[in-house]
């Protein structure tokens, strides 16, 4: 059991689903109860990971390996690092919440519904745990099917259109991703004469930059559709809006993270040359920044509550990809934290929309107003969620956004400027949504009899609200868990001295030697505009003096040489 | 010393009243709300007496908050002489306003909600001044903004209150844009956000090499200050913020929160001291804001709006002081302003309370007969803000003005004229409210003692607060600054008295003069009366274009028409393939799995051929 902890977590929902399929369809209470029990059991089991996870271990933990399809070199290979730990915990928690939030809303064909959610949970967990590319691909596509049904069967009026759109977009994306994987697979075979999909083996590949670029874009199509990055995002508003509450929550909180996870786990480590290539980074960042601003602006014009929340995901996920392609410790750490945060706050936002939809059967913002007067508890939770999402300090969103922005700023001033503009717009559309729905006079007759949240609904939101505060006030555990995996990624990205893409700035070597955490600074230099030379002597001297310290760094120039400051600071 | 207890008390008050307040009686709500501030105030007194004379800063480190790469930001609190002043203002004036609110909010709904938000505000404000790094300061900074939002929109059944709240928050967010970027720039260049560490780094670095980046940092931080402290160009939210209950206007939008920008710059004096360009900008913005807001103040008829514009104007003076290098005089004015402006608002609240919620000066008049205590205390406050010799405002404002004279004489003269205007419009409001005959339809009555007692205490400090020698206390913290000759003080005092006399002439001796002046100055009056059309200009230039662009171009144009239209169109053209897809979507999981596996195998096969050829 102990050695198969990951497998147990991974297949518990699937096993629960198989039992569920054997249950009589008429006994809805049994089905409902069983689904809840399974999802909660999975969540509790995943908590064991927290106890047994070793923060200081550099590599993968809880590894499990078995032969699967020896003829093509595909293995059953699971493992976990800090990034997957956070994603797995998020998955089991959100899945349990998604199951519980359907308590009343799903009455028809509930057996299929719950089995789809459980299947989805196994699929998502598999994505976050697989260390074999073929296994990863399998789980990636497994996720597609239950989501298609959740939208297509249990969705709103335009569910058919939304489901097909979702399915085609992501299926096409995943096919390209598979092509990319296969390219790696054959390249490895060509170089080493062995066919394998094992991630750690493929990491030893040394590909020409041009090949890496093509593979990068193949993977990009798969991941970017899921995140979704601009302009591949248009499936998202429809899918989110039409999906039932549980579907929206799962989609926003978990499925979108699969894309960013893919970048972190595969694109960056496997394709370091392409991932640090100036024009690719610029393209990725440009798409992220467009998504941040564009998503926020479109939010400002929405009349449909749920669609607004859906578009806000585009904007928030833009921050996550911005952090990734800042390619430094702050950016990457912030990105993962922001993914967790987005899972929490957007999950909450969709839950809250769902609660109100179950009561009023409309999502038109103009149908509401003054709801805070009849639903004070709901309004309070909504307010907290809005402020968490808008990045108010002491709530979770701020931690991620600030860390991402400081990472982005380190590379390029303008990335941070655009990001901060996104924050302003975020506050604007969220507060506006809050004002139009919760505040003002209670005009509509139907709203006057709205009931505040039931105990079950409070139970759903409170853990997430608690997490929003916990991460905002004491995010230290997240930073600690992410330190090693982020270092590993950065180590992969550190330019190979022979490859010629290494930074030639004289200030870099001391900076890189004294702190691996800031390795980033070097590749970043090649796409930073107008870099003026720093004085190596001063930096180096100060740097070596402080080399034992944890916070020394070689400060970099940003824009003009007059803006140069040569200071080494050891804080406190 | 356990400095964390200082903000903790109000936080507990917030939590208790916020969670259970609905079920509490008003007395119990008061107990926790006012009691927590009493505890905080008492604890501040104890801490300060224990640390006296506080020649060096006292810092306490609790835990690491953010740790990423080389960046480490702690949850650390610091008390030094500057913090000490702010702590006393916040807890002292805050306590009086809490007591006052118990009377003022007596008949309002949402009693516990009001007090829990007010306590939460105290928590964040105390955190702001205790913070020992920029990020923690920013936590308080955003937190007070949040409370401001919640309390402006306290009457959330009213659209204008909600609009004002949202406007305040969003405008402040625009200011935060600068603040955040300033912080990020500090992180990039100093690798820390800790005040003390940055200060020592700045002190040891060659100023010529760093002037550019320091100027950028300080200007960006100042953008944040213009938002929070309502300076040009971001002052537009403060007058609207008067939609909140009057004690909120007194505490948040007069005495404490809006001075956070001044405090922040004084706190970051180690940066601003190296950036004469930024200081010049600060001085100019402060001066222009002072003039602009004072002129608008002359034409307002809502008593709270008159005082709101006077707050904007007085904040301008504070920035002028900071900008000319007179940090301690700026903070001095923060303190005296906290006394007399809180008193002005509380007095206005007492009037509003006594005449059934009326705020329009045209419907007041003759109130001195009905509310003698309010009358006397407001007189003290009005004299103090006008800079009448001997009153608190006289000392702080004239310290700023004479320092400005030394910096640039023309700034002094503009400031003096503005002081005259200030005296004029404050006494205009005073005379309109208390003299002549009562023009309203209520039965005016004096407020209960819970409200008048804070008025009296504040009046004492408004009169005598100038004798607390704040500049001397702060002298070790800031660079020394030259003041002009004492004659300058008397010139500005004379101009102020002239302003009072003119107001007396126009509104008491010759009623009706005001209208004829307004008619005579036609377009100018209209321009000022419409607050220079700033709101309208922002609306036409920024708000509406952004919204229209987002709706028509981005959403309808790009998203729906271009991208979706393209995708859907492709789908229609490939209808034949679509038919095949439809068959695939039979709804059976087994079929799906088959398709996925088959597709994968096909791709594998094709690639196998291709790859094998290499």
mmCIF file of C-alpha atoms in Angstrom, chain A residues 17 72 112 116 119 134 137 141 145 148-149 161 164-165 167-169 171 175 178-179 182-183 185-187 190 197 230-231 233-235 237-238 293-294 297-298 300-303 307 311 329-330 333-334 370 372-373 376 387 390-394 398-399 402-403 405-406 409-410 413 416-417 420-421 423-425 427-428 431-432 434-435 438-441 443 471-476 479 483 517-518 550-553 555-559 561-565 567 569-572, chain B residues 22 61 63-76 123-124 127 133 135-136 138-140 142-143 146 149-150 153 156-159 162-163 165-166 169-170 173-178 180-185 187-194 197-198 201-202 204-206 208-213 216 220 546-547 549-552 554-556 558-560 563-564 567-568 581-582 584-589 592-593 596-597 599-601 603-604 607-609 611-612 614:
data_model
loop_
_atom_site.group_PDB
_atom_site.id
_atom_site.type_symbol
_atom_site.label_atom_id
_atom_site.label_comp_id
_atom_site.label_asym_id
_atom_site.label_seq_id
_atom_site.Cartn_x
_atom_site.Cartn_y
_atom_site.Cartn_z
ATOM 1 C CA UNK A 17 -16.780 4.542 -10.774
ATOM 2 C CA UNK A 72 6.745 0.411 -27.993
ATOM 3 C CA UNK A 112 -23.691 8.585 -15.740
ATOM 4 C CA UNK A 116 -18.094 10.801 -15.572
ATOM 5 C CA UNK A 119 -13.477 9.119 -14.486
ATOM 6 C CA UNK A 134 2.531 7.882 -23.608
ATOM 7 C CA UNK A 137 -1.150 11.287 -23.413
ATOM 8 C CA UNK A 141 -7.336 12.219 -23.732
ATOM 9 C CA UNK A 145 -14.436 12.186 -22.893
ATOM 10 C CA UNK A 148 -17.615 16.166 -23.346
ATOM 11 C CA UNK A 149 -20.503 14.301 -21.774
ATOM 12 C CA UNK A 161 -22.527 23.381 -29.824
ATOM 13 C CA UNK A 164 -18.517 19.795 -29.911
ATOM 14 C CA UNK A 165 -16.467 22.943 -29.947
ATOM 15 C CA UNK A 167 -14.099 18.426 -28.075
ATOM 16 C CA UNK A 168 -12.759 19.414 -31.478
ATOM 17 C CA UNK A 169 -10.494 22.135 -30.165
ATOM 18 C CA UNK A 171 -8.758 16.828 -29.602
ATOM 19 C CA UNK A 175 -3.136 15.264 -31.640
ATOM 20 C CA UNK A 178 1.063 13.557 -29.581
ATOM 21 C CA UNK A 179 2.972 14.340 -32.732
ATOM 22 C CA UNK A 182 6.356 11.024 -31.043
ATOM 23 C CA UNK A 183 8.989 13.228 -32.576
ATOM 24 C CA UNK A 185 10.376 9.432 -29.119
ATOM 25 C CA UNK A 186 11.908 8.818 -32.490
ATOM 26 C CA UNK A 187 14.666 11.318 -31.988
ATOM 27 C CA UNK A 190 17.748 7.664 -33.380
ATOM 28 C CA UNK A 197 8.573 7.399 -23.616
ATOM 29 C CA UNK A 230 -5.109 33.700 -26.939
ATOM 30 C CA UNK A 231 -6.273 33.159 -29.732
ATOM 31 C CA UNK A 233 -9.536 30.461 -26.214
ATOM 32 C CA UNK A 234 -12.905 30.788 -27.883
ATOM 33 C CA UNK A 235 -14.047 27.308 -26.908
ATOM 34 C CA UNK A 237 -16.575 30.876 -22.863
ATOM 35 C CA UNK A 238 -19.050 28.540 -24.516
ATOM 36 C CA UNK A 293 -5.697 42.580 -21.204
ATOM 37 C CA UNK A 294 -8.065 41.136 -23.741
ATOM 38 C CA UNK A 297 -11.602 44.050 -21.395
ATOM 39 C CA UNK A 298 -14.066 41.521 -22.731
ATOM 40 C CA UNK A 300 -16.124 44.518 -18.872
ATOM 41 C CA UNK A 301 -18.739 44.093 -21.568
ATOM 42 C CA UNK A 302 -20.387 40.841 -20.548
ATOM 43 C CA UNK A 303 -24.032 40.656 -19.608
ATOM 44 C CA UNK A 307 -19.580 34.118 -19.242
ATOM 45 C CA UNK A 311 -13.509 35.274 -19.668
ATOM 46 C CA UNK A 329 12.505 31.487 -10.202
ATOM 47 C CA UNK A 330 9.980 34.146 -9.286
ATOM 48 C CA UNK A 333 7.012 29.861 -8.632
ATOM 49 C CA UNK A 334 4.454 32.589 -8.957
ATOM 50 C CA UNK A 370 -29.387 44.160 -4.222
ATOM 51 C CA UNK A 372 -26.813 41.154 -0.621
ATOM 52 C CA UNK A 373 -29.895 42.269 1.274
ATOM 53 C CA UNK A 376 -25.806 38.290 3.275
ATOM 54 C CA UNK A 387 -11.179 40.537 -3.743
ATOM 55 C CA UNK A 390 -8.677 40.959 -7.864
ATOM 56 C CA UNK A 391 -5.401 40.415 -6.031
ATOM 57 C CA UNK A 392 -6.008 42.094 -2.701
ATOM 58 C CA UNK A 393 -3.165 41.480 -0.251
ATOM 59 C CA UNK A 394 -3.709 38.923 2.513
ATOM 60 C CA UNK A 398 -1.975 38.778 -4.528
ATOM 61 C CA UNK A 399 0.817 36.377 -3.645
ATOM 62 C CA UNK A 402 3.011 39.819 -7.164
ATOM 63 C CA UNK A 403 5.536 37.008 -7.507
ATOM 64 C CA UNK A 405 5.050 40.354 -11.794
ATOM 65 C CA UNK A 406 8.336 40.645 -9.956
ATOM 66 C CA UNK A 409 9.761 42.795 -14.263
ATOM 67 C CA UNK A 410 13.171 41.291 -13.756
ATOM 68 C CA UNK A 413 9.781 46.396 -17.534
ATOM 69 C CA UNK A 416 5.112 44.017 -15.772
ATOM 70 C CA UNK A 417 3.498 47.257 -16.860
ATOM 71 C CA UNK A 420 -0.340 45.594 -13.736
ATOM 72 C CA UNK A 421 -2.788 47.214 -16.142
ATOM 73 C CA UNK A 423 -4.751 43.962 -12.449
ATOM 74 C CA UNK A 424 -6.488 47.326 -12.600
ATOM 75 C CA UNK A 425 -8.953 46.092 -15.176
ATOM 76 C CA UNK A 427 -10.511 45.067 -10.111
ATOM 77 C CA UNK A 428 -12.814 47.052 -12.370
ATOM 78 C CA UNK A 431 -16.196 45.087 -8.579
ATOM 79 C CA UNK A 432 -18.590 46.044 -11.289
ATOM 80 C CA UNK A 434 -20.288 42.565 -7.571
ATOM 81 C CA UNK A 435 -21.975 45.924 -7.581
ATOM 82 C CA UNK A 438 -25.145 42.181 -4.963
ATOM 83 C CA UNK A 439 -25.540 45.893 -4.285
ATOM 84 C CA UNK A 440 -28.034 48.570 -5.095
ATOM 85 C CA UNK A 441 -31.788 48.464 -4.596
ATOM 86 C CA UNK A 443 -35.635 45.706 -7.700
ATOM 87 C CA UNK A 471 -2.370 31.146 1.157
ATOM 88 C CA UNK A 472 -2.672 34.907 1.329
ATOM 89 C CA UNK A 473 -1.446 35.148 4.889
ATOM 90 C CA UNK A 474 1.042 32.323 5.106
ATOM 91 C CA UNK A 475 2.134 31.170 1.646
ATOM 92 C CA UNK A 476 5.459 29.919 2.921
ATOM 93 C CA UNK A 479 7.116 28.528 -1.768
ATOM 94 C CA UNK A 483 11.667 25.617 -4.521
ATOM 95 C CA UNK A 517 18.014 30.388 -8.242
ATOM 96 C CA UNK A 518 18.729 33.361 -10.382
ATOM 97 C CA UNK A 550 20.606 33.473 0.236
ATOM 98 C CA UNK A 551 19.661 36.708 -1.340
ATOM 99 C CA UNK A 552 22.541 38.061 -3.276
ATOM 100 C CA UNK A 553 22.108 38.738 -6.882
ATOM 101 C CA UNK A 555 21.500 43.363 -10.413
ATOM 102 C CA UNK A 556 20.752 43.868 -14.049
ATOM 103 C CA UNK A 557 20.237 46.877 -16.105
ATOM 104 C CA UNK A 558 16.852 47.630 -17.333
ATOM 105 C CA UNK A 559 16.756 50.330 -19.844
ATOM 106 C CA UNK A 561 22.788 53.103 -18.507
ATOM 107 C CA UNK A 562 21.932 56.035 -16.291
ATOM 108 C CA UNK A 563 19.423 53.762 -14.654
ATOM 109 C CA UNK A 564 22.222 51.571 -13.602
ATOM 110 C CA UNK A 565 22.738 50.816 -10.036
ATOM 111 C CA UNK A 567 24.437 47.494 -5.432
ATOM 112 C CA UNK A 569 22.161 44.024 -0.863
ATOM 113 C CA UNK A 570 21.807 41.448 1.737
ATOM 114 C CA UNK A 571 18.452 41.913 3.309
ATOM 115 C CA UNK A 572 18.265 41.741 7.012
ATOM 116 C CA UNK B 22 -25.831 40.485 13.867
ATOM 117 C CA UNK B 61 10.496 40.147 13.057
ATOM 118 C CA UNK B 63 7.880 35.279 9.983
ATOM 119 C CA UNK B 64 8.859 35.131 6.347
ATOM 120 C CA UNK B 65 5.902 35.936 4.200
ATOM 121 C CA UNK B 66 7.085 35.614 0.622
ATOM 122 C CA UNK B 67 10.162 33.655 -0.286
ATOM 123 C CA UNK B 68 10.936 33.136 -3.913
ATOM 124 C CA UNK B 69 14.329 32.889 -5.454
ATOM 125 C CA UNK B 70 16.437 35.570 -3.886
ATOM 126 C CA UNK B 71 13.458 37.620 -2.792
ATOM 127 C CA UNK B 72 12.493 37.338 0.831
ATOM 128 C CA UNK B 73 9.859 39.477 2.434
ATOM 129 C CA UNK B 74 9.125 39.281 6.116
ATOM 130 C CA UNK B 75 6.144 40.040 8.259
ATOM 131 C CA UNK B 76 8.039 42.613 10.300
ATOM 132 C CA UNK B 123 -6.309 47.189 11.674
ATOM 133 C CA UNK B 124 -5.088 47.926 8.164
ATOM 134 C CA UNK B 127 -0.476 47.774 9.808
ATOM 135 C CA UNK B 133 8.868 46.927 4.359
ATOM 136 C CA UNK B 135 5.081 45.092 0.685
ATOM 137 C CA UNK B 136 3.587 45.026 4.156
ATOM 138 C CA UNK B 138 1.154 47.859 0.598
ATOM 139 C CA UNK B 139 -0.964 45.308 2.452
ATOM 140 C CA UNK B 140 -2.184 48.051 4.747
ATOM 141 C CA UNK B 142 -4.757 48.058 -0.092
ATOM 142 C CA UNK B 143 -6.585 47.069 3.068
ATOM 143 C CA UNK B 146 -10.857 47.979 0.753
ATOM 144 C CA UNK B 149 -14.696 50.902 -0.543
ATOM 145 C CA UNK B 150 -16.872 48.992 1.905
ATOM 146 C CA UNK B 153 -20.773 51.907 -0.157
ATOM 147 C CA UNK B 156 -25.476 49.788 -0.485
ATOM 148 C CA UNK B 157 -29.127 50.113 -1.363
ATOM 149 C CA UNK B 158 -28.285 53.418 -3.030
ATOM 150 C CA UNK B 159 -26.746 53.430 -6.463
ATOM 151 C CA UNK B 162 -22.081 51.990 -4.803
ATOM 152 C CA UNK B 163 -20.848 53.975 -7.768
ATOM 153 C CA UNK B 165 -17.300 53.055 -3.788
ATOM 154 C CA UNK B 166 -16.387 51.383 -7.042
ATOM 155 C CA UNK B 169 -11.480 51.520 -5.510
ATOM 156 C CA UNK B 170 -10.745 51.590 -9.215
ATOM 157 C CA UNK B 173 -6.088 50.809 -8.261
ATOM 158 C CA UNK B 174 -4.795 53.097 -10.968
ATOM 159 C CA UNK B 175 -2.591 54.692 -8.346
ATOM 160 C CA UNK B 176 -1.527 51.246 -7.196
ATOM 161 C CA UNK B 177 -0.351 50.661 -10.728
ATOM 162 C CA UNK B 178 2.461 53.081 -9.983
ATOM 163 C CA UNK B 180 3.329 48.177 -7.638
ATOM 164 C CA UNK B 181 5.714 49.036 -10.442
ATOM 165 C CA UNK B 182 7.728 51.162 -8.061
ATOM 166 C CA UNK B 183 7.998 48.219 -5.693
ATOM 167 C CA UNK B 184 8.966 45.876 -8.512
ATOM 168 C CA UNK B 185 11.654 48.298 -9.600
ATOM 169 C CA UNK B 187 12.999 44.564 -5.991
ATOM 170 C CA UNK B 188 14.926 44.428 -9.221
ATOM 171 C CA UNK B 189 17.511 46.939 -8.077
ATOM 172 C CA UNK B 190 17.833 46.298 -4.392
ATOM 173 C CA UNK B 191 16.699 42.698 -4.102
ATOM 174 C CA UNK B 192 14.614 43.556 -1.064
ATOM 175 C CA UNK B 193 11.699 45.684 0.026
ATOM 176 C CA UNK B 194 12.886 46.240 3.545
ATOM 177 C CA UNK B 197 18.096 47.625 4.094
ATOM 178 C CA UNK B 198 17.215 49.860 1.189
ATOM 179 C CA UNK B 201 22.062 50.555 0.398
ATOM 180 C CA UNK B 202 21.044 53.962 -0.912
ATOM 181 C CA UNK B 204 26.312 53.775 0.439
ATOM 182 C CA UNK B 205 25.752 54.013 -3.284
ATOM 183 C CA UNK B 206 27.056 56.714 -5.582
ATOM 184 C CA UNK B 208 25.061 60.019 -9.685
ATOM 185 C CA UNK B 209 24.941 56.438 -10.876
ATOM 186 C CA UNK B 210 21.591 55.744 -9.361
ATOM 187 C CA UNK B 211 19.768 59.019 -9.885
ATOM 188 C CA UNK B 212 17.838 57.705 -12.862
ATOM 189 C CA UNK B 213 16.497 54.600 -11.270
ATOM 190 C CA UNK B 216 11.825 56.318 -11.579
ATOM 191 C CA UNK B 220 6.118 55.563 -9.486
ATOM 192 C CA UNK B 546 -12.382 51.580 -23.446
ATOM 193 C CA UNK B 547 -15.821 50.143 -22.935
ATOM 194 C CA UNK B 549 -13.657 49.319 -27.855
ATOM 195 C CA UNK B 550 -13.970 46.218 -25.710
ATOM 196 C CA UNK B 551 -17.545 45.599 -26.713
ATOM 197 C CA UNK B 552 -17.469 46.276 -30.417
ATOM 198 C CA UNK B 554 -12.668 42.858 -29.022
ATOM 199 C CA UNK B 555 -15.688 40.827 -28.054
ATOM 200 C CA UNK B 556 -18.130 41.204 -30.910
ATOM 201 C CA UNK B 558 -12.433 39.670 -32.689
ATOM 202 C CA UNK B 559 -13.875 36.975 -30.500
ATOM 203 C CA UNK B 560 -17.245 36.256 -31.995
ATOM 204 C CA UNK B 563 -12.079 33.793 -34.407
ATOM 205 C CA UNK B 564 -15.334 31.975 -33.812
ATOM 206 C CA UNK B 567 -13.718 28.288 -36.792
ATOM 207 C CA UNK B 568 -17.420 27.784 -37.304
ATOM 208 C CA UNK B 581 -17.604 13.238 -36.784
ATOM 209 C CA UNK B 582 -21.275 13.002 -35.940
ATOM 210 C CA UNK B 584 -18.165 9.085 -34.216
ATOM 211 C CA UNK B 585 -20.035 10.942 -31.513
ATOM 212 C CA UNK B 586 -22.335 8.081 -30.846
ATOM 213 C CA UNK B 587 -22.287 8.710 -27.137
ATOM 214 C CA UNK B 588 -20.727 5.415 -26.274
ATOM 215 C CA UNK B 589 -17.570 5.540 -24.249
ATOM 216 C CA UNK B 592 -14.643 6.986 -28.074
ATOM 217 C CA UNK B 593 -11.914 4.953 -26.548
ATOM 218 C CA UNK B 596 -8.677 7.562 -29.531
ATOM 219 C CA UNK B 597 -6.643 4.380 -29.620
ATOM 220 C CA UNK B 599 -6.120 7.477 -34.026
ATOM 221 C CA UNK B 600 -3.074 7.191 -31.847
ATOM 222 C CA UNK B 601 -2.004 3.975 -33.527
ATOM 223 C CA UNK B 603 -0.303 8.447 -36.001
ATOM 224 C CA UNK B 604 2.231 6.123 -34.460
ATOM 225 C CA UNK B 607 5.457 8.516 -37.753
ATOM 226 C CA UNK B 608 7.079 5.174 -37.445
ATOM 227 C CA UNK B 609 7.462 5.141 -41.199
ATOM 228 C CA UNK B 611 11.032 8.250 -38.276
ATOM 229 C CA UNK B 612 12.362 4.934 -39.500
ATOM 230 C CA UNK B 614 16.000 8.774 -40.836
#
